C-alpha positions as a Python dict, from the first residue, in 0.01 Angstrom:
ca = {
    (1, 'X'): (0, 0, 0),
    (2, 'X'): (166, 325, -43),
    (3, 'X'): (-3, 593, -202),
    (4, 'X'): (257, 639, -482),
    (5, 'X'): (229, 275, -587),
    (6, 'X'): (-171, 331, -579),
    (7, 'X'): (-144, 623, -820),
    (8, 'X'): (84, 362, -1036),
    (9, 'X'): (-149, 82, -1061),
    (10, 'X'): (-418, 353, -1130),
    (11, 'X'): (-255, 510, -1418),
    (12, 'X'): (-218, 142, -1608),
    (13, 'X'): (-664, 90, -1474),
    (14, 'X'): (-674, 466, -1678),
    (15, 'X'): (-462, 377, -1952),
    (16, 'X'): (-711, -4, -2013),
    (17, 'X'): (-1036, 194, -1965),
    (18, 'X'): (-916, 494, -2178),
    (19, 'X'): (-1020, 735, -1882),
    (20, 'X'): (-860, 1027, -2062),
    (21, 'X'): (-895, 1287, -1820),
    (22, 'X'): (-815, 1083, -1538),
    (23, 'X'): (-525, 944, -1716),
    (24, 'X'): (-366, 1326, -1729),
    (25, 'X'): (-439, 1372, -1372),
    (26, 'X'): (-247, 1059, -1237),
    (27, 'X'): (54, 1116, -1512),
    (28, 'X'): (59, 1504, -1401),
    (29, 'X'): (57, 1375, -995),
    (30, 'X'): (357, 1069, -1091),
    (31, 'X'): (569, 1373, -1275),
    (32, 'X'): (523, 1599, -1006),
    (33, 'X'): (652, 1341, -713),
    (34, 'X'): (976, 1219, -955),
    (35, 'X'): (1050, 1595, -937),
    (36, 'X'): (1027, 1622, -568),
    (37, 'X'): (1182, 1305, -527),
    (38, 'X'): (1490, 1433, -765),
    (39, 'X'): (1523, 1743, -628),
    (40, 'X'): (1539, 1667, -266),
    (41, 'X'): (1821, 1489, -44),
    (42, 'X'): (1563, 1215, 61),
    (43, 'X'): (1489, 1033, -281),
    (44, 'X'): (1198, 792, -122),
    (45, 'X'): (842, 925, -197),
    (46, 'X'): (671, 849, 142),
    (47, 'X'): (261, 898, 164),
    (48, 'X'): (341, 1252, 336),
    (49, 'X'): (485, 1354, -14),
    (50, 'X'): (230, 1222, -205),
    (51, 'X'): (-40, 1416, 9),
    (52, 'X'): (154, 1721, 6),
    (53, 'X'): (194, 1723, -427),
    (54, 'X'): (-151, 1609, -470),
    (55, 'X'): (-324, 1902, -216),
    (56, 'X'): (-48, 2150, -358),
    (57, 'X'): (-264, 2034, -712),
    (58, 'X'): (-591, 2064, -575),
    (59, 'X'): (-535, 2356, -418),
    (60, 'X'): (-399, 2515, -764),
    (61, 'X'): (-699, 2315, -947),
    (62, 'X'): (-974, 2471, -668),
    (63, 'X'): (-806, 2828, -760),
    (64, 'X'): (-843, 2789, -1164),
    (65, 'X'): (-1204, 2700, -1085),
    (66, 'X'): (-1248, 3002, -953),
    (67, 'X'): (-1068, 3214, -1184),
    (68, 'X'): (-1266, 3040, -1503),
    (69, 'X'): (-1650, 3092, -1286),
    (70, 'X'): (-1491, 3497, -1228),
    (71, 'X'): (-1448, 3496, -1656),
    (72, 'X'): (-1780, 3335, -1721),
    (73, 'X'): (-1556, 3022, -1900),
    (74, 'X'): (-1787, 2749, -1772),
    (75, 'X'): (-1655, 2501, -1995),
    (76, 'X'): (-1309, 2516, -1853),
    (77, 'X'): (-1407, 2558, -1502),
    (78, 'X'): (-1596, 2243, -1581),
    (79, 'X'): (-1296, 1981, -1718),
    (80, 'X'): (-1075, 2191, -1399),
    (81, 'X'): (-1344, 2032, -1142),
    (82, 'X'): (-1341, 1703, -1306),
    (83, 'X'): (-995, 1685, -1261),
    (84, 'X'): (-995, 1797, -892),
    (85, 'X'): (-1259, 1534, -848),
    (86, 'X'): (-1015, 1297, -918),
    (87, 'X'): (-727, 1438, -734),
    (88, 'X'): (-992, 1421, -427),
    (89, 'X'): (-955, 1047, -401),
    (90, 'X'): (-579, 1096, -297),
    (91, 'X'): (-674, 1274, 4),
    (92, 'X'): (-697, 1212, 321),
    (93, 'X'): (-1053, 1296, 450),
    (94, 'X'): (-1097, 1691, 575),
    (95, 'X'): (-1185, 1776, 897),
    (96, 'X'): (-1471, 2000, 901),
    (97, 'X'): (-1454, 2319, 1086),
    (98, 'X'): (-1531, 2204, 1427),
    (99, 'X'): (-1292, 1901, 1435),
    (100, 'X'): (-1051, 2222, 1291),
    (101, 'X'): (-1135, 2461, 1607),
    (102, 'X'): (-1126, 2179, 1854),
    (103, 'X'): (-770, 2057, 1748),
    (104, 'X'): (-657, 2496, 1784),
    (105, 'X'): (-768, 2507, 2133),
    (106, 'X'): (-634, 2200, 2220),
    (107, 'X'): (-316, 2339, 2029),
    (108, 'X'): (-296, 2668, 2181),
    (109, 'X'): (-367, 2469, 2523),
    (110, 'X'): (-52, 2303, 2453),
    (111, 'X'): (176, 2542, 2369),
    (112, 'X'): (76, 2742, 2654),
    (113, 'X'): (-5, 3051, 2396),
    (114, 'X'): (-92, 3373, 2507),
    (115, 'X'): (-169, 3592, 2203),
    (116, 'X'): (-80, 3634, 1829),
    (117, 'X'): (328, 3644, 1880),
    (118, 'X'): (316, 3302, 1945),
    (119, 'X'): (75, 3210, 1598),
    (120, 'X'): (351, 3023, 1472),
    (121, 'X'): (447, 2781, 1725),
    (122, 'X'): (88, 2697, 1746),
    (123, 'X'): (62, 2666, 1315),
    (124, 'X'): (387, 2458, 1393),
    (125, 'X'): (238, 2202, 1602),
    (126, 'X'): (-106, 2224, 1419),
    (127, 'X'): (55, 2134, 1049),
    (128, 'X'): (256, 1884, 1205),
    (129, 'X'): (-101, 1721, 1345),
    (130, 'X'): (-379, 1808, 1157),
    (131, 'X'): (-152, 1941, 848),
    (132, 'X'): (-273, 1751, 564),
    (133, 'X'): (-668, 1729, 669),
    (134, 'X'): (-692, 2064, 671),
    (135, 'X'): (-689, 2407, 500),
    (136, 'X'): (-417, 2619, 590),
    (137, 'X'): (-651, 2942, 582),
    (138, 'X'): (-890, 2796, 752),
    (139, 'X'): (-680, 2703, 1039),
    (140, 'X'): (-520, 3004, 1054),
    (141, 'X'): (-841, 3217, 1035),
    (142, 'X'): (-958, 3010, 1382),
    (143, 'X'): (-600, 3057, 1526),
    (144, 'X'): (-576, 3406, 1498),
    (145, 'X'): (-909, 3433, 1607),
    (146, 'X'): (-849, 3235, 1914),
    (147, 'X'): (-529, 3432, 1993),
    (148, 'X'): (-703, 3753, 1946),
}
């Protein structure tokens, strides 16, 4: 089952259990992919565009959190995290930090790397393998590190 067609059939479980919050989440996720989907050449949503709009969310979600805790506005940090809770479950699993450093040696291996001027064709190859389990910081943090 494609992701997209999950988040469908989800929305109409949200809408019959009058999961309110989770019912904003989904509808926010569906509006953002009909956008991409509109304002690309390639109208299909595939599962890579679904995991890129729904990280691109959590990611923005994950930064409000922070910016609410910085304020001392608790209550809104609070409905922010239930909502990236819920974005969570159309993610693929994250690799922790050793899986991440494993797969940039094995990357800079690959490319035959030799210091930082070639950090992006070792971020190429890394996003197009590990691009969506990740953290982009993170796995730049260990590549530069590795380069260095």
């Amino acid at each position: 089952m494609l992701l997209f067609d999950r988040i469908n059939s989800d929305i109409k479980a949200a809408m019959l259990s009058k999961d309110k919050v989770k019912l904003a989440v989904l509808r926010d996720i569906k509006s953002k992919l009909l956008l991409e989907s509109t304002s690309s050449a390639n109208a299909e949503i595939t599962n890579d565009v679904v995991v890129k709009v729904v990280k691109k969310l959590y990611k923005q979600r994950m930064e409000t959190i922070e910016i609410y805790n910085k304020q001392g506005r608790s209550d809104l940090a609070e409905e922010e995290e239930s909502q990236s809770k819920v974005l969570e479950k159309y993610l693929p699993k994250q690799l922790s930090v050793e899986e991440i450093h494993k797969a940039v040696i094995d990357a800079i291996s690959e490319t035959n790397a030799q210091g930082m001027q070639d950090m992006g064709k070792v971020m190429g190859l890394l996003n197009s393998k590990i691009g969506g389990q990740s953290d982009g910081k993170i796995m730049a943090a260990i590549v530069k590190e590795e380069l260095a």
